[in-house]
Amino acid sequence: MLAVQFNTYGPPQVLVVDDVPEPSPGPGEVRVGIRAAGVNPKDCLVRKGKFRWFTGRRFPMGVGHDFAGVVLEVGPGVSDLNPGDPVFGMTNGWRGGTYAEQIAVARDALERMPPGVGALEAAAIPLAAQTALQALRDIAGVASGRRVCINGASGGVGTFAVQVAKAFGAEVTAVCSFRNSAMVAGLGADRVVDYTREALRATAPGFDVYFDVFGNRSFPAVAGLLAPGGVYVTTVPNGCNLLWQALTPWRRGRRSRLVVVRSRSADLRAIARLMARGALTPVVDRVYPLAEAARAHAYVETRRAQGKVVLQV
């Protein structure tokens, strides 16, 4: 089967398409025939070697975490899925492998594809939508009436975050550039702030949640925008953010938190329910063929994508 791999950390051009052995599902695993794979900033960071302390130096290395496709085979212990079932999900951990024709993945990391959703849309969902859901629902406790700011609202996670926050009844302020403001407003944001034209200000008593999807605003920089007891959530696991998380867990005042997404079948089902009631829609910017994974990475690295980029397998 064909799979995109790389033999050294580096720029997008290190990605190559190789012929590799087909995987076999182990206990509790499912072998999936992949029809589409989502492209995420995490994939680019892994390819660059930014997380080599997790991924190591065992090459060649696969790439990609999101996928959508059909069940080809189930391993021992899997009884609720059958060959031919359409599924979507995300591999956990740091060593990917979904830019490929097949993958073997844990049953709990995938779920049946939402009805009426094609593979290209479904592949755009798992990592980004689960990041938004776990950050806002589980970490920030977003509920009706809460004031939420999404910084980087036009990207993959950001477009889902706006919709998830609205689905839970929050008042949403979205921060993005002017070129993306109409799209973000169309997702339901109550207020859109163009960061190229105005500084973000919070009306008293401030935001209950500041979700820094874009990763360019530190906790000290935005703490003044938070209401008493407010929470700052970031997707960036750098030393500064880890330090602030360690310093603020039990404070009654403003807190800093890091979201580390993990694929769970229960969360994928929750996302499917939101989609079924029309509260969540994937935004797909561009689709590339598997052989053009390097071009897809180069585009994602511009940080100008509206929503998600997807590979068609």
Coordinates of C-alpha atoms in Angstrom, one line a residue:
M1 CA 0.0 0.0 0.0
L2 CA 1.0 3.6 -0.4
A3 CA 1.9 5.9 2.5
V4 CA 3.5 9.3 3.0
Q5 CA 6.7 9.1 5.1
F6 CA 9.8 11.0 5.9
N7 CA 13.4 9.9 6.5
T8 CA 14.7 13.0 8.3
Y9 CA 13.1 16.0 10.0
G10 CA 12.9 19.0 7.8
P11 CA 10.8 21.1 5.4
P12 CA 7.8 19.9 3.5
Q13 CA 10.0 18.5 0.8
V14 CA 11.1 15.6 3.1
L15 CA 7.7 14.0 2.6
V16 CA 7.7 11.2 0.1
V17 CA 5.2 8.5 -1.0
D18 CA 6.5 5.0 -0.3
D19 CA 5.2 1.4 -0.8
V20 CA 4.8 -0.1 2.7
P21 CA 3.3 -3.3 4.1
E22 CA -0.4 -3.4 4.9
P23 CA -1.1 -3.2 8.7
S24 CA -2.8 -6.0 10.7
P25 CA -5.2 -5.1 13.5
G26 CA -4.2 -6.3 17.0
P27 CA -6.5 -6.9 19.9
G28 CA -9.0 -4.0 20.3
E29 CA -7.9 -2.5 16.9
V30 CA -9.6 -1.9 13.6
R31 CA -8.0 -1.9 10.1
V32 CA -9.3 1.0 8.1
G33 CA -9.2 1.7 4.4
I34 CA -8.5 5.5 4.4
R35 CA -10.4 7.7 2.0
A36 CA -9.3 11.1 3.3
A37 CA -6.8 12.4 5.9
G38 CA -6.9 15.8 7.7
V39 CA -3.8 17.9 7.7
N40 CA -3.1 19.6 11.0
P41 CA -0.4 22.0 12.3
K42 CA 0.6 19.2 14.6
D43 CA 1.6 17.1 11.6
C44 CA 3.9 19.9 10.4
L45 CA 5.5 20.3 13.8
V46 CA 6.2 16.6 14.0
R47 CA 7.7 16.6 10.5
K48 CA 10.0 19.5 11.6
G49 CA 11.2 17.6 14.6
K50 CA 9.7 20.0 17.1
F51 CA 8.5 17.1 19.3
R52 CA 11.4 14.7 18.7
W53 CA 11.6 14.0 22.4
F54 CA 8.3 12.2 21.8
T55 CA 8.7 10.9 18.3
G56 CA 12.4 9.9 18.5
R57 CA 14.6 9.2 15.5
R58 CA 13.4 5.9 14.2
F59 CA 12.9 6.5 10.5
P60 CA 11.1 6.2 8.2
M61 CA 8.3 7.9 10.1
G62 CA 4.6 8.1 9.1
V63 CA 2.7 11.3 9.3
G64 CA -0.9 12.4 9.9
H65 CA -3.4 11.7 12.7
D66 CA -6.9 12.4 11.3
F67 CA -8.7 9.9 9.0
A68 CA -12.0 8.9 7.4
G69 CA -12.7 5.7 5.6
V70 CA -14.2 2.3 5.9
V71 CA -13.6 -0.7 8.1
L72 CA -11.6 -3.4 6.3
E73 CA -11.0 -5.8 9.3
V74 CA -11.6 -5.9 13.0
G75 CA -9.2 -7.3 15.5
P76 CA -9.9 -9.6 18.5
G77 CA -12.3 -8.0 21.0
V78 CA -14.0 -5.7 18.6
S79 CA -17.6 -6.7 18.1
D80 CA -19.6 -3.5 17.3
L81 CA -18.1 -2.7 13.9
N82 CA -18.1 -4.7 10.7
P83 CA -16.2 -4.5 7.4
G84 CA -17.7 -1.8 5.2
D85 CA -18.8 0.5 8.1
P86 CA -17.8 4.1 7.4
V87 CA -15.7 5.5 10.2
F88 CA -13.7 8.5 11.2
G89 CA -11.2 9.2 14.0
M90 CA -7.7 10.2 15.1
T91 CA -4.6 8.3 16.1
N92 CA -3.4 9.1 19.6
G93 CA 0.2 9.9 20.4
W94 CA 2.8 11.6 18.3
R95 CA 3.9 9.1 15.7
G96 CA 1.2 9.4 13.0
G97 CA 0.5 7.4 9.9
T98 CA -2.9 8.4 8.4
Y99 CA -1.5 9.8 5.2
A100 CA -1.8 6.3 3.8
E101 CA -4.2 3.9 2.2
Q102 CA -4.7 1.9 5.3
I103 CA -4.1 2.1 9.1
A104 CA -4.7 -0.1 12.2
V105 CA -6.0 2.0 15.0
A106 CA -7.6 1.4 18.5
R107 CA -11.3 1.0 18.5
D108 CA -11.8 3.8 21.1
A109 CA -10.0 6.3 18.9
L110 CA -12.7 6.1 16.1
E111 CA -16.4 6.1 15.6
R112 CA -19.0 5.6 12.9
M113 CA -19.0 8.5 10.4
P114 CA -21.9 11.0 11.0
P115 CA -24.8 10.3 8.6
G116 CA -24.8 12.4 5.5
V117 CA -21.1 13.5 5.9
G118 CA -18.6 12.5 3.2
A119 CA -15.1 11.3 3.8
L120 CA -13.5 14.7 2.9
E121 CA -15.6 16.5 5.6
A122 CA -15.3 13.8 8.1
A123 CA -11.5 13.7 7.9
A124 CA -11.5 17.4 8.8
I125 CA -13.2 16.8 12.1
P126 CA -11.4 14.6 14.7
L127 CA -8.4 16.4 15.9
A128 CA -9.7 20.0 15.5
A129 CA -13.2 19.4 16.8
Q130 CA -12.1 17.3 19.7
T131 CA -9.5 19.9 20.7
A132 CA -12.3 22.5 20.7
L133 CA -14.7 20.3 22.6
Q134 CA -12.2 19.2 25.2
A135 CA -10.8 22.7 25.7
L136 CA -14.2 24.4 26.1
R137 CA -16.4 21.8 27.7
D138 CA -14.0 19.8 29.8
I139 CA -11.3 22.3 30.8
A140 CA -13.1 25.7 30.7
G141 CA -16.6 24.5 31.6
V142 CA -18.3 26.6 29.0
A143 CA -22.1 26.9 29.6
S144 CA -25.0 29.2 28.8
G145 CA -24.2 32.9 29.3
R146 CA -20.4 32.5 29.6
R147 CA -18.3 35.0 27.8
V148 CA -15.8 33.3 25.5
C149 CA -13.0 34.8 23.3
I150 CA -11.6 32.6 20.5
N151 CA -8.2 33.9 19.4
G152 CA -7.5 32.5 15.9
A153 CA -11.1 31.8 15.1
S154 CA -10.7 31.2 11.4
G155 CA -8.4 28.1 11.5
G156 CA -9.1 24.5 11.9
V157 CA -9.6 24.4 15.7
G158 CA -10.9 28.0 15.7
T159 CA -13.8 27.4 13.4
F160 CA -14.9 24.4 15.5
A161 CA -14.4 26.4 18.7
V162 CA -16.7 29.2 17.7
Q163 CA -19.4 26.6 16.9
V164 CA -18.9 24.5 20.0
A165 CA -19.0 27.6 22.3
K166 CA -22.3 28.7 20.6
A167 CA -23.8 25.2 20.9
F168 CA -23.2 25.4 24.7
G169 CA -24.9 28.8 24.8
A170 CA -21.9 31.1 25.2
E171 CA -21.5 34.6 24.1
V172 CA -18.6 34.4 21.6
T173 CA -16.0 37.0 20.6
A174 CA -13.9 35.8 17.7
V175 CA -10.5 37.3 16.8
C176 CA -9.2 36.9 13.2
S177 CA -8.1 39.0 10.2
F178 CA -10.5 41.0 8.1
R179 CA -10.4 38.6 5.2
N180 CA -11.9 35.9 7.4
S181 CA -14.3 38.0 9.4
A182 CA -17.4 37.3 7.3
M183 CA -16.8 33.5 7.4
V184 CA -16.3 33.5 11.2
A185 CA -19.5 35.7 11.7
G186 CA -21.4 33.1 9.6
L187 CA -20.3 30.4 12.0
G188 CA -22.3 32.2 14.8
A189 CA -19.8 34.5 16.5
D190 CA -21.6 37.4 18.3
R191 CA -18.7 39.8 17.8
V192 CA -15.7 39.6 15.4
V193 CA -12.5 41.5 16.1
D194 CA -10.1 42.2 13.2
Y195 CA -6.7 42.1 15.0
T196 CA -5.1 44.0 12.1
R197 CA -7.4 47.0 12.7
E198 CA -8.2 47.1 16.4
A199 CA -7.0 46.0 19.8
L200 CA -9.1 43.4 21.6
R201 CA -10.9 44.9 24.6
A202 CA -13.2 43.1 27.0
T203 CA -16.2 44.8 28.5
A204 CA -16.5 44.5 32.3
P205 CA -16.3 42.1 34.0
G206 CA -14.2 40.5 31.2
F207 CA -14.1 37.1 29.5
D208 CA -14.8 33.9 31.4
V209 CA -12.7 32.0 28.9
Y210 CA -9.9 33.0 26.5
F211 CA -9.0 30.2 24.2
D212 CA -5.7 30.9 22.4
V213 CA -6.0 28.7 19.4
F214 CA -3.5 30.6 17.3
G215 CA -0.9 30.3 20.0
N216 CA 0.5 33.9 19.9
R217 CA -0.9 35.2 23.2
S218 CA 0.6 34.3 26.5
F219 CA -1.3 34.0 29.8
P220 CA 0.3 37.2 31.3
A221 CA -0.6 39.1 28.1
V222 CA -4.3 38.3 28.3
A223 CA -4.9 37.9 32.1
G224 CA -6.2 41.4 32.3
L225 CA -8.9 40.5 29.8
L226 CA -10.3 37.7 32.0
A227 CA -13.0 38.1 34.6
P228 CA -12.2 37.0 38.2
G229 CA -12.1 33.2 38.1
G230 CA -11.6 33.2 34.3
V231 CA -9.5 30.6 32.5
Y232 CA -7.0 30.9 29.7
V233 CA -6.7 27.8 27.6
T234 CA -3.8 27.2 25.1
T235 CA -2.9 24.6 22.6
V236 CA 0.8 25.2 22.8
P237 CA 2.9 22.9 25.2
N238 CA 5.9 25.2 25.6
G239 CA 7.8 25.9 28.8
C240 CA 6.0 29.2 29.6
N241 CA 2.6 27.7 29.3
L242 CA 3.5 24.6 31.3
L243 CA 4.9 26.9 34.0
W244 CA 1.8 29.0 34.2
Q245 CA -0.4 25.9 34.4
A246 CA 1.7 24.6 37.3
L247 CA 1.5 28.0 39.1
T248 CA -2.3 28.6 38.8
P249 CA -4.2 25.3 39.3
W250 CA -5.7 26.1 42.8
R251 CA -5.9 29.9 42.6
R252 CA -9.4 31.3 43.0
G253 CA -8.4 34.0 40.5
R254 CA -7.5 33.7 36.9
R255 CA -6.1 30.4 35.7
S256 CA -4.0 29.0 32.8
R257 CA -4.6 25.6 31.3
L258 CA -3.2 23.5 28.4
V259 CA -5.4 21.3 26.3
V260 CA -3.8 18.1 25.1
V261 CA -6.3 16.4 22.8
R262 CA -7.0 12.7 22.9
S263 CA -9.3 10.9 20.5
R264 CA -12.3 9.2 22.3
S265 CA -15.2 7.5 20.6
A266 CA -17.6 9.1 23.1
D267 CA -16.4 12.6 22.1
L268 CA -16.6 11.7 18.4
R269 CA -20.2 10.7 19.0
A270 CA -20.9 14.0 20.8
I271 CA -19.5 15.8 17.8
A272 CA -21.7 13.7 15.5
R273 CA -24.8 14.7 17.6
L274 CA -23.9 18.4 17.3
M275 CA -23.6 18.0 13.5
A276 CA -26.9 16.1 13.3
R277 CA -28.7 19.0 14.9
G278 CA -27.0 21.5 12.6
A279 CA -24.8 23.1 15.3
L280 CA -21.5 22.1 13.8
T281 CA -20.2 22.1 10.3
P282 CA -16.7 21.4 9.1
V283 CA -15.0 24.2 7.1
V284 CA -12.7 22.7 4.4
D285 CA -10.4 25.2 2.7
R286 CA -8.5 23.0 0.3
V287 CA -8.2 19.4 -0.8
Y288 CA -4.9 17.9 -2.1
P289 CA -4.2 14.4 -3.5
L290 CA -2.1 12.2 -1.3
A291 CA 0.9 12.6 -3.5
E292 CA 0.9 16.4 -2.9
A293 CA 1.2 16.1 0.9
A294 CA 4.2 18.4 0.8
R295 CA 2.2 21.2 -0.9
A296 CA -0.6 20.7 1.7
H297 CA 2.0 21.1 4.5
A298 CA 3.4 24.2 2.9
Y299 CA 0.0 25.8 2.7
V300 CA -0.9 24.9 6.3
E301 CA 2.4 26.6 7.4
T302 CA 1.3 29.9 5.9
R303 CA -1.3 29.9 8.8
R304 CA -3.8 31.5 6.3
A305 CA -6.1 28.5 5.8
Q306 CA -9.8 29.0 6.4
G307 CA -10.7 26.0 8.4
K308 CA -9.1 22.7 7.4
V309 CA -6.9 21.2 4.7
V310 CA -7.6 17.6 3.6
L311 CA -5.7 15.0 1.6
Q312 CA -7.8 12.8 -0.7
V313 CA -6.5 9.2 -0.6

